[in-house]
Tab-separated table of N, CA and C in Angstrom:
chain	number	residue	atom	x	y	z
L	205	MET	N	0.853	-1.166	0.000
L	205	MET	CA	0.000	0.000	0.000
L	205	MET	C	0.900	1.230	0.000
L	206	ASP	N	0.654	2.126	-0.934
L	206	ASP	CA	1.467	3.333	-0.975
L	206	ASP	C	0.790	4.454	-0.174
L	207	GLU	N	1.418	5.619	-0.178
L	207	GLU	CA	0.942	6.720	0.653
L	207	GLU	C	-0.446	7.200	0.241
L	208	THR	N	-0.699	7.313	-1.048
L	208	THR	CA	-1.992	7.784	-1.523
L	208	THR	C	-3.100	6.803	-1.138
L	209	GLU	N	-2.818	5.521	-1.272
L	209	GLU	CA	-3.819	4.520	-0.887
L	209	GLU	C	-4.084	4.570	0.614
L	210	ALA	N	-3.031	4.764	1.405
L	210	ALA	CA	-3.207	4.860	2.854
L	210	ALA	C	-4.030	6.091	3.222
L	211	ARG	N	-3.783	7.203	2.557
L	211	ARG	CA	-4.589	8.413	2.801
L	211	ARG	C	-6.057	8.138	2.500
L	212	THR	N	-6.300	7.449	1.400
L	212	THR	CA	-7.675	7.131	1.014
L	212	THR	C	-8.340	6.255	2.059
L	213	VAL	N	-7.640	5.220	2.508
L	213	VAL	CA	-8.203	4.299	3.500
L	213	VAL	C	-8.523	5.034	4.797
L	214	PHE	N	-7.623	5.868	5.265
L	214	PHE	CA	-7.858	6.566	6.529
L	214	PHE	C	-8.961	7.617	6.403
L	215	LEU	N	-9.050	8.279	5.258
L	215	LEU	CA	-10.122	9.252	5.067
L	215	LEU	C	-11.476	8.554	5.047
L	216	VAL	N	-11.570	7.447	4.341
L	216	VAL	CA	-12.836	6.711	4.286
L	216	VAL	C	-13.195	6.174	5.669
L	217	ARG	N	-12.203	5.731	6.404
L	217	ARG	CA	-12.475	5.253	7.768
L	217	ARG	C	-13.040	6.382	8.626
L	218	ALA	N	-12.466	7.568	8.511
L	218	ALA	CA	-12.972	8.714	9.273
L	218	ALA	C	-14.388	9.079	8.833
L	219	LEU	N	-14.645	9.011	7.537
L	219	LEU	CA	-15.988	9.315	7.048
L	219	LEU	C	-17.007	8.293	7.539
L	220	GLU	N	-16.599	7.044	7.619
L	220	GLU	CA	-17.510	6.012	8.108
L	220	GLU	C	-17.761	6.151	9.610
L	221	GLU	N	-16.764	6.566	10.355
L	221	GLU	CA	-16.921	6.704	11.806
L	221	GLU	C	-17.793	7.898	12.165
L	222	THR	N	-17.900	8.883	11.267
L	222	THR	CA	-18.730	10.058	11.531
L	222	THR	C	-20.047	9.966	10.778
L	223	ALA	N	-20.488	8.765	10.460
L	223	ALA	CA	-21.716	8.577	9.681
L	223	ALA	C	-22.980	8.836	10.490
L	224	ASP	N	-22.860	9.049	11.804
L	224	ASP	CA	-24.049	9.262	12.617
L	224	ASP	C	-24.454	10.732	12.711
L	225	GLY	N	-23.786	11.615	11.968
L	225	GLY	CA	-24.093	13.035	11.988
L	225	GLY	C	-25.358	13.354	11.213
L	226	PRO	N	-25.682	14.661	11.123
L	226	PRO	CA	-26.918	15.067	10.458
L	226	PRO	C	-26.916	14.822	8.944
L	227	ALA	N	-25.771	14.973	8.289
L	227	ALA	CA	-25.683	14.759	6.838
L	227	ALA	C	-24.465	13.890	6.542
L	228	PRO	N	-24.557	12.572	6.766
L	228	PRO	CA	-23.384	11.717	6.563
L	228	PRO	C	-23.012	11.615	5.086
L	229	LEU	N	-21.703	11.576	4.851
L	229	LEU	CA	-21.222	11.408	3.478
L	229	LEU	C	-21.255	9.945	3.068
L	230	LEU	N	-21.068	9.053	4.016
L	230	LEU	CA	-21.120	7.616	3.743
L	230	LEU	C	-22.032	6.970	4.773
L	231	THR	N	-22.943	6.183	4.305
L	231	THR	CA	-23.851	5.483	5.206
L	231	THR	C	-23.364	4.044	5.416
L	232	PRO	N	-23.781	3.412	6.496
L	232	PRO	CA	-23.398	2.011	6.706
L	232	PRO	C	-23.866	1.100	5.569
L	233	ALA	N	-24.999	1.412	4.970
L	233	ALA	CA	-25.495	0.597	3.851
L	233	ALA	C	-24.544	0.690	2.658
L	234	GLU	N	-24.018	1.873	2.409
L	234	GLU	CA	-23.049	2.027	1.319
L	234	GLU	C	-21.770	1.252	1.611
L	235	GLY	N	-21.357	1.238	2.856
L	235	GLY	CA	-20.173	0.480	3.239
L	235	GLY	C	-20.368	-1.008	3.018
L	236	ARG	N	-21.534	-1.516	3.412
L	236	ARG	CA	-21.819	-2.945	3.199
L	236	ARG	C	-21.878	-3.272	1.712
L	237	GLN	N	-22.515	-2.391	0.934
L	237	GLN	CA	-22.627	-2.639	-0.500
L	237	GLN	C	-21.254	-2.636	-1.162
L	238	ALA	N	-20.402	-1.673	-0.796
L	238	ALA	CA	-19.051	-1.619	-1.361
L	238	ALA	C	-18.263	-2.866	-0.982
L	239	SER	N	-18.415	-3.337	0.253
L	239	SER	CA	-17.717	-4.552	0.677
L	239	SER	C	-18.151	-5.744	-0.157
L	240	GLU	N	-19.450	-5.868	-0.399
L	240	GLU	CA	-19.949	-6.998	-1.191
L	240	GLU	C	-19.447	-6.950	-2.625
L	241	VAL	N	-19.474	-5.747	-3.238
L	241	VAL	CA	-19.047	-5.615	-4.633
L	241	VAL	C	-17.562	-5.924	-4.772
L	242	VAL	N	-16.749	-5.384	-3.873
L	242	VAL	CA	-15.296	-5.612	-3.946
L	242	VAL	C	-14.975	-7.076	-3.657
L	243	ARG	N	-15.635	-7.660	-2.665
L	243	ARG	CA	-15.400	-9.068	-2.329
L	243	ARG	C	-15.741	-9.975	-3.519
L	244	ALA	N	-16.802	-9.642	-4.237
L	244	ALA	CA	-17.190	-10.446	-5.393
L	244	ALA	C	-16.205	-10.283	-6.548
L	245	GLY	N	-15.581	-9.123	-6.658
L	245	GLY	CA	-14.671	-8.867	-7.770
L	245	GLY	C	-13.259	-9.374	-7.568
L	246	LEU	N	-12.882	-9.645	-6.332
L	246	LEU	CA	-11.521	-10.129	-6.063
L	246	LEU	C	-11.460	-11.646	-6.121
L	247	PRO	N	-10.350	-12.185	-6.643
L	247	PRO	CA	-10.206	-13.649	-6.597
L	247	PRO	C	-10.004	-14.097	-5.154
L	248	LYS	N	-10.435	-15.287	-4.876
L	248	LYS	CA	-10.305	-15.834	-3.520
L	248	LYS	C	-8.837	-16.036	-3.174
L	249	PRO	N	-8.463	-15.809	-1.900
L	249	PRO	CA	-7.075	-16.082	-1.519
L	249	PRO	C	-6.790	-17.574	-1.623
L	250	GLY	N	-5.628	-17.880	-2.093
L	250	GLY	CA	-5.276	-19.286	-2.258
L	250	GLY	C	-3.876	-19.413	-2.803
L	251	ARG	N	-3.746	-20.144	-3.902
L	251	ARG	CA	-2.418	-20.400	-4.468
L	251	ARG	C	-1.788	-19.147	-5.054
L	252	THR	N	-2.575	-18.349	-5.782
L	252	THR	CA	-1.994	-17.195	-6.465
L	252	THR	C	-1.974	-15.943	-5.602
L	253	LEU	N	-2.788	-15.886	-4.568
L	253	LEU	CA	-2.912	-14.670	-3.760
L	253	LEU	C	-2.950	-15.052	-2.288
L	254	ARG	N	-1.959	-14.559	-1.531
L	254	ARG	CA	-1.939	-14.831	-0.092
L	254	ARG	C	-3.056	-14.047	0.596
L	255	HIS	N	-3.429	-14.509	1.776
L	255	HIS	CA	-4.537	-13.880	2.497
L	255	HIS	C	-4.226	-12.415	2.834
L	256	GLN	N	-2.994	-12.132	3.219
L	256	GLN	CA	-2.621	-10.758	3.568
L	256	GLN	C	-2.716	-9.843	2.348
L	257	GLU	N	-2.265	-10.309	1.202
L	257	GLU	CA	-2.359	-9.502	-0.021
L	257	GLU	C	-3.817	-9.280	-0.403
L	258	TRP	N	-4.632	-10.336	-0.253
L	258	TRP	CA	-6.042	-10.208	-0.568
L	258	TRP	C	-6.690	-9.175	0.340
L	259	SER	N	-6.368	-9.208	1.629
L	259	SER	CA	-6.945	-8.270	2.589
L	259	SER	C	-6.558	-6.837	2.246
L	260	GLU	N	-5.297	-6.634	1.896
L	260	GLU	CA	-4.845	-5.292	1.550
L	260	GLU	C	-5.558	-4.789	0.295
L	261	ARG	N	-5.659	-5.630	-0.715
L	261	ARG	CA	-6.368	-5.238	-1.942
L	261	ARG	C	-7.831	-4.926	-1.651
L	262	PHE	N	-8.446	-5.745	-0.800
L	262	PHE	CA	-9.845	-5.538	-0.449
L	262	PHE	C	-10.036	-4.174	0.217
L	263	VAL	N	-9.211	-3.879	1.198
L	263	VAL	CA	-9.345	-2.620	1.935
L	263	VAL	C	-9.133	-1.430	1.007
L	264	VAL	N	-8.118	-1.494	0.161
L	264	VAL	CA	-7.815	-0.375	-0.738
L	264	VAL	C	-8.924	-0.188	-1.767
L	265	GLN	N	-9.364	-1.263	-2.398
L	265	GLN	CA	-10.404	-1.130	-3.419
L	265	GLN	C	-11.734	-0.678	-2.818
L	266	ARG	N	-12.043	-1.157	-1.636
L	266	ARG	CA	-13.273	-0.724	-0.962
L	266	ARG	C	-13.199	0.760	-0.631
L	267	ALA	N	-12.053	1.202	-0.121
L	267	ALA	CA	-11.888	2.614	0.216
L	267	ALA	C	-11.970	3.484	-1.031
L	268	GLN	N	-11.360	3.051	-2.125
L	268	GLN	CA	-11.421	3.830	-3.359
L	268	GLN	C	-12.856	3.929	-3.861
L	269	ARG	N	-13.581	2.863	-3.771
L	269	ARG	CA	-14.981	2.867	-4.223
L	269	ARG	C	-15.818	3.816	-3.365
L	270	LEU	N	-15.661	3.732	-2.051
L	270	LEU	CA	-16.422	4.605	-1.160
L	270	LEU	C	-16.000	6.064	-1.293
L	271	LEU	N	-14.715	6.292	-1.556
L	271	LEU	CA	-14.259	7.669	-1.731
L	271	LEU	C	-14.881	8.285	-2.976
L	272	GLN	N	-15.033	7.519	-4.028
L	272	GLN	CA	-15.680	8.036	-5.235
L	272	GLN	C	-17.118	8.463	-4.932
L	273	ASP	N	-17.811	7.688	-4.099
L	273	ASP	CA	-19.169	8.066	-3.706
L	273	ASP	C	-19.163	9.358	-2.894
L	274	ALA	N	-18.231	9.470	-1.984
L	274	ALA	CA	-18.157	10.674	-1.150
L	274	ALA	C	-17.737	11.888	-1.976
L	275	LEU	N	-16.825	11.702	-2.925
L	275	LEU	CA	-16.390	12.815	-3.774
L	275	LEU	C	-17.509	13.294	-4.683
L	276	ALA	N	-18.417	12.416	-5.055
L	276	ALA	CA	-19.551	12.830	-5.866
L	276	ALA	C	-20.439	13.798	-5.094
L	277	ARG	N	-20.496	13.628	-3.768
L	277	ARG	CA	-21.306	14.518	-2.931
L	277	ARG	C	-20.543	15.769	-2.529
L	278	ARG	N	-19.248	15.599	-2.216
L	278	ARG	CA	-18.423	16.727	-1.774
L	278	ARG	C	-17.072	16.688	-2.478
L	279	PRO	N	-16.922	17.380	-3.609
L	279	PRO	CA	-15.649	17.353	-4.348
L	279	PRO	C	-14.483	17.960	-3.559
L	280	GLY	N	-14.763	18.753	-2.543
L	280	GLY	CA	-13.707	19.370	-1.750
L	280	GLY	C	-12.872	18.391	-0.950
L	281	LEU	N	-13.354	17.172	-0.785
L	281	LEU	CA	-12.599	16.161	-0.045
L	281	LEU	C	-11.343	15.710	-0.785
L	282	ARG	N	-11.278	15.963	-2.080
L	282	ARG	CA	-10.136	15.531	-2.876
L	282	ARG	C	-8.828	16.118	-2.327
L	283	GLY	N	-8.877	17.312	-1.772
L	283	GLY	CA	-7.681	17.936	-1.219
L	283	GLY	C	-7.121	17.211	-0.010
L	284	LEU	N	-7.951	16.435	0.686
L	284	LEU	CA	-7.472	15.682	1.842
L	284	LEU	C	-6.724	14.422	1.440
L	285	VAL	N	-6.967	13.940	0.233
L	285	VAL	CA	-6.338	12.700	-0.214
L	285	VAL	C	-5.095	12.967	-1.037
L	286	GLU	N	-5.161	13.963	-1.887
L	286	GLU	CA	-4.043	14.235	-2.781
L	286	GLU	C	-2.916	14.941	-2.035
L	287	ARG	N	-1.718	14.667	-2.448
L	287	ARG	CA	-0.545	15.281	-1.853
L	287	ARG	C	-0.496	16.753	-2.268
L	288	PRO	N	-0.229	17.667	-1.345
L	288	PRO	CA	-0.146	19.081	-1.712
L	288	PRO	C	0.960	19.325	-2.738
L	289	ALA	N	0.766	20.330	-3.575
L	289	ALA	CA	1.729	20.614	-4.638
L	289	ALA	C	3.084	21.057	-4.086
L	290	LEU	N	3.101	21.689	-2.928
L	290	LEU	CA	4.354	22.183	-2.359
L	290	LEU	C	5.077	21.144	-1.516
L	291	PHE	N	4.509	19.970	-1.350
L	291	PHE	CA	5.111	18.946	-0.500
L	291	PHE	C	6.515	18.541	-0.961
L	292	PRO	N	6.748	18.246	-2.250
L	292	PRO	CA	8.109	17.896	-2.674
L	292	PRO	C	9.092	19.045	-2.450
L	293	LEU	N	8.634	20.281	-2.652
L	293	LEU	CA	9.497	21.433	-2.420
L	293	LEU	C	9.855	21.549	-0.945
L	294	ALA	N	8.885	21.304	-0.082
L	294	ALA	CA	9.146	21.367	1.362
L	294	ALA	C	10.137	20.288	1.779
L	295	GLN	N	10.054	19.102	1.190
L	295	GLN	CA	11.000	18.033	1.522
L	295	GLN	C	12.421	18.436	1.140
L	296	VAL	N	12.589	18.997	-0.043
L	296	VAL	CA	13.915	19.425	-0.494
L	296	VAL	C	14.429	20.558	0.380
L	297	LEU	N	13.541	21.483	0.746
L	297	LEU	CA	13.950	22.614	1.577
L	297	LEU	C	14.397	22.155	2.964
L	298	VAL	N	13.671	21.238	3.577
L	298	VAL	CA	14.053	20.741	4.904
L	298	VAL	C	15.384	19.991	4.833
L	299	ALA	N	15.575	19.195	3.791
L	299	ALA	CA	16.840	18.466	3.644
L	299	ALA	C	18.000	19.445	3.439
L	300	ALA	N	17.802	20.484	2.634
L	300	ALA	CA	18.858	21.472	2.391
L	300	ALA	C	19.187	22.241	3.666
L	301	LEU	N	18.168	22.604	4.436
L	301	LEU	CA	18.418	23.309	5.702
L	301	LEU	C	19.162	22.422	6.695
L	302	GLY	N	18.814	21.150	6.754
L	302	GLY	CA	19.528	20.228	7.634
L	302	GLY	C	20.981	20.063	7.220
L	303	PHE	N	21.203	19.977	5.911
L	303	PHE	CA	22.565	19.865	5.388
L	303	PHE	C	23.374	21.114	5.735
L	304	ALA	N	22.767	22.300	5.545
L	304	ALA	CA	23.445	23.558	5.861
L	304	ALA	C	23.712	23.684	7.359
L	305	ALA	N	22.765	23.259	8.174
L	305	ALA	CA	22.963	23.323	9.626
L	305	ALA	C	24.083	22.389	10.059
L	306	GLY	N	24.221	21.239	9.401
L	306	GLY	CA	25.318	20.325	9.718
L	306	GLY	C	26.669	20.930	9.408
L	307	PHE	N	26.780	21.589	8.254
L	307	PHE	CA	28.036	22.252	7.919
L	307	PHE	C	28.312	23.423	8.843
L	308	ALA	N	27.272	24.172	9.200
L	308	ALA	CA	27.463	25.317	10.095
L	308	ALA	C	27.908	24.851	11.471
L	309	SER	N	27.348	23.764	11.968
L	309	SER	CA	27.746	23.280	13.286
L	309	SER	C	29.179	22.759	13.258
L	310	ASP	N	29.596	22.202	12.134
L	310	ASP	CA	30.973	21.739	12.008
L	310	ASP	C	31.935	22.917	11.989
L	311	ALA	N	31.516	24.010	11.365
L	311	ALA	CA	32.377	25.192	11.313
L	311	ALA	C	32.468	25.858	12.682
L	312	LEU	N	31.420	25.752	13.488
L	312	LEU	CA	31.435	26.372	14.808
L	312	LEU	C	32.265	25.570	15.805
L	313	ALA	N	32.318	24.304	15.621
L	313	ALA	CA	33.034	23.435	16.565
L	313	ALA	C	34.460	23.188	16.072
L	314	ASN	N	35.314	22.821	16.993
L	314	ASN	CA	36.693	22.501	16.655
L	314	ASN	C	36.739	21.075	16.118
L	315	PRO	N	37.176	20.860	14.883
L	315	PRO	CA	37.131	19.519	14.310
L	315	PRO	C	38.172	18.554	14.879
L	316	HIS	N	39.170	19.046	15.623
L	316	HIS	CA	40.253	18.184	16.086
L	316	HIS	C	40.007	17.576	17.458
L	317	ARG	N	39.045	18.056	18.181
L	317	ARG	CA	38.741	17.464	19.471
L	317	ARG	C	37.254	17.635	19.766
L	318	ILE	N	36.752	16.813	20.646
L	318	ILE	CA	35.333	16.841	20.992
L	318	ILE	C	35.159	17.688	22.234
L	319	ASN	N	34.369	18.718	22.110
L	319	ASN	CA	34.058	19.589	23.226
L	319	ASN	C	32.669	19.219	23.734
L	320	LEU	N	32.586	18.717	24.930
L	320	LEU	CA	31.311	18.275	25.465
L	320	LEU	C	30.353	19.428	25.724
L	321	LEU	N	30.842	20.645	25.725
L	321	LEU	CA	29.978	21.805	25.937
L	321	LEU	C	29.713	22.559	24.633
L	322	SER	N	30.004	21.943	23.499
L	322	SER	CA	29.777	22.637	22.229
L	322	SER	C	28.278	22.753	21.960
L	323	ALA	N	27.915	23.787	21.241
L	323	ALA	CA	26.501	24.063	20.966
L	323	ALA	C	25.811	22.926	20.207
L	324	PRO	N	26.420	22.363	19.164
L	324	PRO	CA	25.715	21.284	18.460
L	324	PRO	C	25.470	20.061	19.336
L	325	LEU	N	26.456	19.675	20.135
L	325	LEU	CA	26.285	18.507	20.989
L	325	LEU	C	25.260	18.778	22.082
L	326	LEU	N	25.287	19.956	22.658
L	326	LEU	CA	24.297	20.303	23.674
L	326	LEU	C	22.894	20.360	23.055
L	327	GLY	N	22.790	20.797	21.808
L	327	GLY	CA	21.495	20.822	21.130
L	327	GLY	C	20.924	19.430	20.954
L	328	VAL	N	21.762	18.490	20.568
L	328	VAL	CA	21.298	17.106	20.395
L	328	VAL	C	20.885	16.512	21.739
L	329	VAL	N	21.683	16.748	22.764
L	329	VAL	CA	21.348	16.227	24.090
L	329	VAL	C	20.048	16.856	24.605
L	330	ALA	N	19.901	18.173	24.413
L	330	ALA	CA	18.678	18.851	24.861
L	330	ALA	C	17.454	18.321	24.112
L	331	TRP	N	17.590	18.098	22.818
L	331	TRP	CA	16.486	17.563	22.027
L	331	TRP	C	16.076	16.170	22.533
L	332	ASN	N	17.045	15.327	22.818
L	332	ASN	CA	16.738	13.990	23.321
L	332	ASN	C	16.063	14.048	24.688
L	333	TRP	N	16.542	14.927	25.554
L	333	TRP	CA	15.914	15.068	26.865
L	333	TRP	C	14.474	15.582	26.727
L	334	LEU	N	14.254	16.523	25.828
L	334	LEU	CA	12.911	17.065	25.623
L	334	LEU	C	11.956	15.976	25.151
L	335	LEU	N	12.377	15.174	24.185
L	335	LEU	CA	11.512	14.104	23.689
L	335	LEU	C	11.252	13.055	24.769
L	336	ALA	N	12.261	12.717	25.551
L	336	ALA	CA	12.071	11.753	26.624
L	336	ALA	C	11.102	12.303	27.673
L	337	LEU	N	11.231	13.583	28.000
L	337	LEU	CA	10.339	14.211	28.971
L	337	LEU	C	8.905	14.254	28.457
L	338	LEU	N	8.715	14.610	27.181
L	338	LEU	CA	7.372	14.631	26.611
L	338	LEU	C	6.752	13.240	26.598
L	339	TRP	N	7.541	12.239	26.288
L	339	TRP	CA	7.028	10.868	26.287
L	339	TRP	C	6.615	10.464	27.700
L	340	LEU	N	7.455	10.792	28.678
L	340	LEU	CA	7.151	10.441	30.058
L	340	LEU	C	5.889	11.156	30.535
L	341	VAL	N	5.759	12.420	30.226
L	341	VAL	CA	4.572	13.173	30.634
L	341	VAL	C	3.322	12.600	29.973
L	342	SER	N	3.427	12.204	28.696
L	342	SER	CA	2.262	11.635	28.012
L	342	SER	C	1.837	10.310	28.639
L	343	ARG	N	2.752	9.581	29.247
L	343	ARG	CA	2.416	8.311	29.887
L	343	ARG	C	1.858	8.504	31.291
L	344	VAL	N	2.249	9.589	31.962
L	344	VAL	CA	1.839	9.804	33.343
L	344	VAL	C	0.482	10.496	33.425
L	345	LEU	N	0.243	11.477	32.571
L	345	LEU	CA	-1.005	12.230	32.637
L	345	LEU	C	-2.181	11.354	32.223
L	346	PRO	N	-3.316	11.527	32.896
L	346	PRO	CA	-4.499	10.742	32.500
L	346	PRO	C	-5.026	11.228	31.155
L	347	ARG	N	-5.571	10.297	30.407
L	347	ARG	CA	-6.115	10.646	29.092
L	347	ARG	C	-7.571	11.072	29.254
L	348	ARG	N	-7.931	12.096	28.481
L	348	ARG	CA	-9.310	12.553	28.483
L	348	ARG	C	-10.120	11.676	27.532
L	349	PRO	N	-11.376	11.434	27.847
L	349	PRO	CA	-12.198	10.663	26.904
L	349	PRO	C	-12.407	11.466	25.626
L	350	ARG	N	-12.410	10.745	24.525
L	350	ARG	CA	-12.563	11.412	23.229
L	350	ARG	C	-14.021	11.770	22.995
L	351	ARG	N	-14.215	12.941	22.432
L	351	ARG	CA	-15.541	13.347	22.013
L	351	ARG	C	-15.561	13.339	20.496
L	352	HIS	N	-16.724	13.161	19.955
L	352	HIS	CA	-16.841	13.187	18.503
L	352	HIS	C	-16.728	14.634	18.035
L	353	ALA	N	-15.661	14.923	17.314
L	353	ALA	CA	-15.453	16.272	16.819
L	353	ALA	C	-16.272	16.483	15.553
L	354	ARG	N	-16.610	17.731	15.324
L	354	ARG	CA	-17.389	18.071	14.141
L	354	ARG	C	-16.494	18.845	13.173
L	355	GLY	N	-16.889	18.881	11.943
L	355	GLY	CA	-16.178	19.657	10.934
L	355	GLY	C	-14.907	18.971	10.486
L	356	LEU	N	-13.933	19.771	10.131
L	356	LEU	CA	-12.669	19.255	9.610
L	356	LEU	C	-11.926	18.441	10.667
L	357	ALA	N	-11.992	18.869	11.924
L	357	ALA	CA	-11.303	18.112	12.984
L	357	ALA	C	-11.886	16.709	13.102
L	358	GLY	N	-13.170	16.549	12.911
L	358	GLY	CA	-13.780	15.237	12.955
L	358	GLY	C	-13.352	14.368	11.788
L	359	LEU	N	-13.195	14.979	10.619
L	359	LEU	CA	-12.735	14.214	9.463
L	359	LEU	C	-11.311	13.738	9.632
L	360	LEU	N	-10.467	14.592	10.213
L	360	LEU	CA	-9.065	14.218	10.386
L	360	LEU	C	-8.927	13.237	11.520
């Protein structure tokens, strides 16, 4: 399953979980119908198709079918599935900034010996401590019960 297929599956799952609202985009009946149609169209798992591959194909094809139904009602949902146009540019920009920061930290530090109080090393240690602290706090604090969110937050 690639990234686009995973986005589709998760969006359809969110749409199905919020089907109890006033104007659902996908109804449980549509979900059952899509499952039956996709199940009938796929070959049975066996010699040529392992069960795991069959399951993955089933989930992806069912999600694609249901997404087409939802897009017919609300074309604006397409933006949630498709990759943003600036995404590849952002990836290149983040990689270039990381590369530049690595060279800058090397220029700031003495390359012939390791200084335990150097800014780059302290930054890495501080980052690790921050992540460990956040993880610990997330495990200690009690979790609030989830409420059904409405609007875009509910879809996500």
